[in-house]
């Protein structure tokens, strides 16, 4: 979690919440118990993006985040990849 927070803070992003959960390989993110809490942050305009170390990308989730005008920054040991809302 420290590297994710450091990544966000280095960009002067305000961290409004963090979620620490294991996601089963192949599991649908929207079916995860924490997803309603994550989605609510965007729906109430408290969050503008997600910084995650989950490498998987789900088209449905990415499309939903884009509809919210938000972004995803995915960090991995090899580097990072940002998917802005306009991508």
PDB file of C-alpha atoms in Angstrom:
ATOM      1  CA  UNK A   1       0.000   0.000   0.000  1.00  0.00           C
ATOM      2  CA  UNK A   2       2.917   2.333   0.696  1.00  0.00           C
ATOM      3  CA  UNK A   3       4.082   2.456  -2.918  1.00  0.00           C
ATOM      4  CA  UNK A   4       0.555   3.186  -4.132  1.00  0.00           C
ATOM      5  CA  UNK A   5       0.163   6.035  -1.661  1.00  0.00           C
ATOM      6  CA  UNK A   6       3.629   7.364  -2.537  1.00  0.00           C
ATOM      7  CA  UNK A   7       2.758   7.298  -6.245  1.00  0.00           C
ATOM      8  CA  UNK A   8      -0.413   9.308  -5.628  1.00  0.00           C
ATOM      9  CA  UNK A   9       1.186  11.786  -3.248  1.00  0.00           C
ATOM     10  CA  UNK A  10       4.112  12.372  -5.651  1.00  0.00           C
ATOM     11  CA  UNK A  11       1.518  13.691  -8.088  1.00  0.00           C
ATOM     12  CA  UNK A  12      -0.165  15.856  -5.440  1.00  0.00           C
ATOM     13  CA  UNK A  13      -3.261  13.647  -5.515  1.00  0.00           C
ATOM     14  CA  UNK A  14      -5.268  13.511  -2.315  1.00  0.00           C
ATOM     15  CA  UNK A  15      -5.808   9.972  -1.091  1.00  0.00           C
ATOM     16  CA  UNK A  16      -9.413   9.804   0.101  1.00  0.00           C
ATOM     17  CA  UNK A  17      -9.522   6.097   0.879  1.00  0.00           C
ATOM     18  CA  UNK A  18      -7.607   2.879   0.514  1.00  0.00           C
ATOM     19  CA  UNK A  19      -8.808  -0.659   0.151  1.00  0.00           C
ATOM     20  CA  UNK A  20      -6.676  -3.653   0.954  1.00  0.00           C
ATOM     21  CA  UNK A  21      -8.227  -6.830  -0.379  1.00  0.00           C
ATOM     22  CA  UNK A  22      -7.220  -9.929  -2.222  1.00  0.00           C
ATOM     23  CA  UNK A  23      -8.954 -10.372  -5.549  1.00  0.00           C
ATOM     24  CA  UNK A  24      -9.143 -13.919  -6.822  1.00  0.00           C
ATOM     25  CA  UNK A  25      -7.608 -14.470 -10.230  1.00  0.00           C
ATOM     26  CA  UNK A  26     -10.412 -14.493 -12.763  1.00  0.00           C
ATOM     27  CA  UNK A  27     -12.892 -12.918 -10.337  1.00  0.00           C
ATOM     28  CA  UNK A  28     -15.102 -10.142 -11.653  1.00  0.00           C
ATOM     29  CA  UNK A  29     -14.166  -6.941  -9.842  1.00  0.00           C
ATOM     30  CA  UNK A  30     -17.746  -5.660  -9.769  1.00  0.00           C
ATOM     31  CA  UNK A  31     -18.713  -8.801  -7.833  1.00  0.00           C
ATOM     32  CA  UNK A  32     -16.138  -8.173  -5.112  1.00  0.00           C
ATOM     33  CA  UNK A  33     -17.490  -7.146  -1.683  1.00  0.00           C
ATOM     34  CA  UNK A  34     -15.601  -3.828  -1.695  1.00  0.00           C
ATOM     35  CA  UNK A  35     -16.754  -2.693  -5.146  1.00  0.00           C
ATOM     36  CA  UNK A  36     -19.908  -0.838  -3.930  1.00  0.00           C
ATOM     37  CA  UNK A  37     -17.731   1.246  -1.578  1.00  0.00           C
ATOM     38  CA  UNK A  38     -15.258   2.002  -4.367  1.00  0.00           C
ATOM     39  CA  UNK A  39     -18.017   2.873  -6.839  1.00  0.00           C
ATOM     40  CA  UNK A  40     -19.666   5.184  -4.293  1.00  0.00           C
ATOM     41  CA  UNK A  41     -16.497   7.301  -4.121  1.00  0.00           C
ATOM     42  CA  UNK A  42     -16.856   8.079  -7.827  1.00  0.00           C
ATOM     43  CA  UNK A  43     -20.622   8.449  -7.808  1.00  0.00           C
ATOM     44  CA  UNK A  44     -20.405  11.026  -5.004  1.00  0.00           C
ATOM     45  CA  UNK A  45     -17.464  12.759  -6.738  1.00  0.00           C
ATOM     46  CA  UNK A  46     -15.127  12.113  -3.814  1.00  0.00           C
ATOM     47  CA  UNK A  47     -12.626  10.324  -6.074  1.00  0.00           C
ATOM     48  CA  UNK A  48     -11.322  11.030  -9.557  1.00  0.00           C
ATOM     49  CA  UNK A  49      -9.178   7.950 -10.034  1.00  0.00           C
ATOM     50  CA  UNK A  50      -7.824   4.673  -8.786  1.00  0.00           C
ATOM     51  CA  UNK A  51      -4.209   3.776  -8.126  1.00  0.00           C
ATOM     52  CA  UNK A  52      -3.877   0.012  -8.027  1.00  0.00           C
ATOM     53  CA  UNK A  53      -1.337  -2.766  -8.243  1.00  0.00           C
ATOM     54  CA  UNK A  54      -3.825  -5.154  -9.811  1.00  0.00           C
ATOM     55  CA  UNK A  55      -2.503  -5.871 -13.291  1.00  0.00           C
ATOM     56  CA  UNK A  56      -5.769  -7.165 -14.681  1.00  0.00           C
ATOM     57  CA  UNK A  57      -7.987  -4.869 -16.642  1.00  0.00           C
ATOM     58  CA  UNK A  58     -11.674  -5.495 -17.026  1.00  0.00           C
ATOM     59  CA  UNK A  59     -13.306  -3.829 -19.992  1.00  0.00           C
ATOM     60  CA  UNK A  60     -16.590  -3.291 -18.127  1.00  0.00           C
ATOM     61  CA  UNK A  61     -14.901  -1.682 -15.126  1.00  0.00           C
ATOM     62  CA  UNK A  62     -12.603   0.419 -17.326  1.00  0.00           C
ATOM     63  CA  UNK A  63     -15.617   1.605 -19.341  1.00  0.00           C
ATOM     64  CA  UNK A  64     -17.531   2.458 -16.144  1.00  0.00           C
ATOM     65  CA  UNK A  65     -14.572   4.440 -14.784  1.00  0.00           C
ATOM     66  CA  UNK A  66     -14.245   6.283 -18.096  1.00  0.00           C
ATOM     67  CA  UNK A  67     -17.970   7.153 -17.951  1.00  0.00           C
ATOM     68  CA  UNK A  68     -17.326   8.668 -14.531  1.00  0.00           C
ATOM     69  CA  UNK A  69     -14.634  10.892 -16.093  1.00  0.00           C
ATOM     70  CA  UNK A  70     -12.034   9.165 -13.939  1.00  0.00           C
ATOM     71  CA  UNK A  71      -8.708   7.405 -14.472  1.00  0.00           C
ATOM     72  CA  UNK A  72      -6.873   4.269 -13.436  1.00  0.00           C
ATOM     73  CA  UNK A  73      -3.143   4.194 -12.673  1.00  0.00           C
ATOM     74  CA  UNK A  74      -1.880   0.607 -12.550  1.00  0.00           C
ATOM     75  CA  UNK A  75       1.461   0.044 -10.872  1.00  0.00           C
ATOM     76  CA  UNK A  76       3.511  -3.083 -11.224  1.00  0.00           C
ATOM     77  CA  UNK A  77       7.067  -4.035 -10.307  1.00  0.00           C
ATOM     78  CA  UNK A  78       8.090  -3.275 -13.896  1.00  0.00           C
ATOM     79  CA  UNK A  79       6.607   0.230 -13.952  1.00  0.00           C
ATOM     80  CA  UNK A  80       3.227   1.833 -14.347  1.00  0.00           C
ATOM     81  CA  UNK A  81       0.505   2.446 -16.850  1.00  0.00           C
ATOM     82  CA  UNK A  82      -2.074   5.192 -16.593  1.00  0.00           C
ATOM     83  CA  UNK A  83      -5.444   5.007 -18.312  1.00  0.00           C
ATOM     84  CA  UNK A  84      -6.938   8.493 -18.268  1.00  0.00           C
ATOM     85  CA  UNK A  85     -10.634   9.088 -18.751  1.00  0.00           C
ATOM     86  CA  UNK A  86      -9.950  10.432 -22.235  1.00  0.00           C
ATOM     87  CA  UNK A  87      -8.043   7.331 -23.396  1.00  0.00           C
TER      88      UNK A  87
END
